[in-house]
Every structure is written in C-alpha cells, then in structure tokens.
PDB file of C-alpha atoms in Angstrom:
ATOM      1  CA  ALA T   1       5.945   4.677   2.540  1.00 84.00           C
ATOM      2  CA  ILE T   2       7.060   1.094   1.878  1.00 84.00           C
ATOM      3  CA  TYR T   3       5.113  -0.308  -1.022  1.00 80.00           C
ATOM      4  CA  PHE T   4       3.860  -3.832  -1.396  1.00 81.00           C
ATOM      5  CA  ALA T   5       1.686  -5.479  -4.048  1.00 77.00           C
ATOM      6  CA  HIS T   6       0.395  -8.837  -5.102  1.00 71.00           C
ATOM      7  CA  ALA T   7       2.943 -10.630  -7.281  1.00 61.00           C
ATOM      8  CA  LYS T   8       1.236  -9.806 -10.647  1.00 64.00           C
ATOM      9  CA  LYS T   9       1.216  -6.096  -9.934  1.00 62.00           C
ATOM     10  CA  ALA T  10       4.725  -6.052  -8.326  1.00 60.00           C
ATOM     11  CA  THR T  11       6.265  -7.748 -11.451  1.00 64.00           C
ATOM     12  CA  GLU T  12       5.021  -5.236 -13.919  1.00 67.00           C
ATOM     13  CA  TYR T  13       8.021  -2.919 -13.088  1.00 67.00           C
ATOM     14  CA  GLY T  14      11.712  -3.407 -12.844  1.00 66.00           C
ATOM     15  CA  LYS T  15      13.507  -6.747 -13.150  1.00 69.00           C
ATOM     16  CA  ASN T  16      10.632  -9.017 -11.768  1.00 67.00           C
ATOM     17  CA  ILE T  17      12.397  -9.691  -8.401  1.00 71.00           C
ATOM     18  CA  LEU T  18      10.057 -10.944  -5.802  1.00 71.00           C
ATOM     19  CA  VAL T  19      10.667 -10.217  -2.145  1.00 76.00           C
ATOM     20  CA  LEU T  20       8.441 -11.889   0.496  1.00 79.00           C
ATOM     21  CA  ALA T  21       8.037  -9.846   3.706  1.00 82.00           C
ATOM     22  CA  ASP T  22       6.058 -10.159   6.907  1.00 86.00           C
ATOM     23  CA  CYS T  23       4.426  -6.869   7.879  1.00 87.00           C
ATOM     24  CA  ILE T  24       2.058  -5.745  10.629  1.00 89.00           C
ATOM     25  CA  ILE T  25      -0.282  -3.446   8.742  1.00 89.00           C
ATOM     26  CA  GLY T  26      -2.051  -2.020  11.723  1.00 91.00           C
ATOM     27  CA  ARG T  27      -5.070   0.291  11.138  1.00 93.00           C
ATOM     28  CA  VAL T  28      -5.847   0.263   7.389  1.00 93.00           C
ATOM     29  CA  GLN T  29      -7.462   3.031   5.292  1.00 93.00           C
ATOM     30  CA  GLU T  30      -9.220   1.746   2.074  1.00 91.00           C
ATOM     31  CA  LYS T  31      -8.677   3.852  -0.976  1.00 89.00           C
ATOM     32  CA  ASP T  32      -9.436   3.304  -4.651  1.00 83.00           C
ATOM     33  CA  VAL T  33      -7.177   6.312  -5.815  1.00 81.00           C
ATOM     34  CA  SER T  34      -3.528   7.238  -4.945  1.00 79.00           C
ATOM     35  CA  GLU T  35      -2.579  10.096  -2.885  1.00 83.00           C
ATOM     36  CA  LEU T  36       1.046  10.878  -3.696  1.00 82.00           C
ATOM     37  CA  LYS T  37       1.866  13.408  -1.092  1.00 88.00           C
ATOM     38  CA  LEU T  38       1.069  11.465   1.990  1.00 89.00           C
ATOM     39  CA  THR T  39       3.605  11.288   4.813  1.00 90.00           C
ATOM     40  CA  PRO T  40       3.761   9.267   8.034  1.00 90.00           C
ATOM     41  CA  GLU T  41       2.659  12.466  10.014  1.00 93.00           C
ATOM     42  CA  ILE T  42      -0.392  12.794   7.807  1.00 93.00           C
ATOM     43  CA  MET T  43      -1.160   9.203   8.345  1.00 93.00           C
ATOM     44  CA  ARG T  44      -0.773   9.405  12.137  1.00 92.00           C
ATOM     45  CA  GLN T  45      -3.136  12.463  12.129  1.00 95.00           C
ATOM     46  CA  ARG T  46      -5.739  10.421  10.206  1.00 94.00           C
ATOM     47  CA  GLY T  47      -5.321   7.574  12.582  1.00 95.00           C
ATOM     48  CA  TYR T  48      -3.991   5.053  10.108  1.00 95.00           C
ATOM     49  CA  ASP T  49      -0.764   3.075   9.667  1.00 92.00           C
ATOM     50  CA  THR T  50      -1.346   1.666   6.040  1.00 93.00           C
ATOM     51  CA  ILE T  51      -3.298   2.450   2.944  1.00 92.00           C
ATOM     52  CA  HIS T  52      -4.739  -0.414   0.985  1.00 90.00           C
ATOM     53  CA  TYR T  53      -5.334   0.594  -2.677  1.00 86.00           C
ATOM     54  CA  PHE T  54      -7.886  -1.714  -4.442  1.00 81.00           C
ATOM     55  CA  ASN T  55      -8.961  -1.008  -7.995  1.00 72.00           C
ATOM     56  CA  ARG T  56     -12.307  -2.669  -8.421  1.00 73.00           C
ATOM     57  CA  ASN T  57     -11.990  -2.692 -12.229  1.00 74.00           C
ATOM     58  CA  GLU T  58      -8.646  -4.742 -11.916  1.00 67.00           C
ATOM     59  CA  GLY T  59      -9.884  -7.163  -9.157  1.00 65.00           C
ATOM     60  CA  ALA T  60      -8.089  -8.761  -6.390  1.00 65.00           C
ATOM     61  CA  ILE T  61      -5.124  -9.520  -8.395  1.00 65.00           C
ATOM     62  CA  ASN T  62      -3.841  -5.857  -8.398  1.00 72.00           C
ATOM     63  CA  GLN T  63      -4.089  -4.974  -4.803  1.00 80.00           C
ATOM     64  CA  GLU T  64      -1.486  -2.675  -3.352  1.00 85.00           C
ATOM     65  CA  TRP T  65      -0.403  -1.557   0.169  1.00 88.00           C
ATOM     66  CA  ALA T  66       1.543   1.475   1.273  1.00 90.00           C
ATOM     67  CA  ILE T  67       2.935   1.150   4.874  1.00 92.00           C
ATOM     68  CA  TYR T  68       4.045   4.319   6.455  1.00 89.00           C
ATOM     69  CA  GLU T  69       6.183   3.048   9.399  1.00 85.00           C
ATOM     70  CA  PRO T  70       9.268   0.977   8.483  1.00 84.00           C
ATOM     71  CA  SER T  71       9.238  -0.640  11.928  1.00 87.00           C
ATOM     72  CA  GLN T  72       6.053  -2.435  10.882  1.00 88.00           C
ATOM     73  CA  CYS T  73       7.961  -4.621   8.246  1.00 85.00           C
TER      74      CYS T  73
END
C-alpha cells in the first residue's frame, strides 16, 4: 500500500519531508486498528480501494490512509 497521513502524523518519522499528492481514494473502508498483512488482492475481494485509519483518541490530526492501487496516486 501507499501510505498517507496528515502532516503532524507524517512528520513523526524520518526526516520531516512533506510530499503533497493528489489521490483518488475510491471506495474507503474505515478502520480504527491496523491490519498489517493486507494486499491489493484482499482489498479487491472486500470491495475497497483504500483504508482510512482514524484513532478516535488522537482526533482528526492523526488520520492515516493506505491506498492499495498505485495508479490511484
């Protein structure tokens, strides 16, 4: 998957480089916990293109997206 996050979450790791990207997120599955072994095939079987992770305890500032088809970005 291609991983995207809001700026605060994205800069918690690495060298704090921010890349702006346009993506077509398609059909979104909402999750509050990570699933580390997902593949594009599993996502297609479920009928989704993207997962939106939202930790309600951290609020809107730490939202994350995992997009499973590179052609969407």
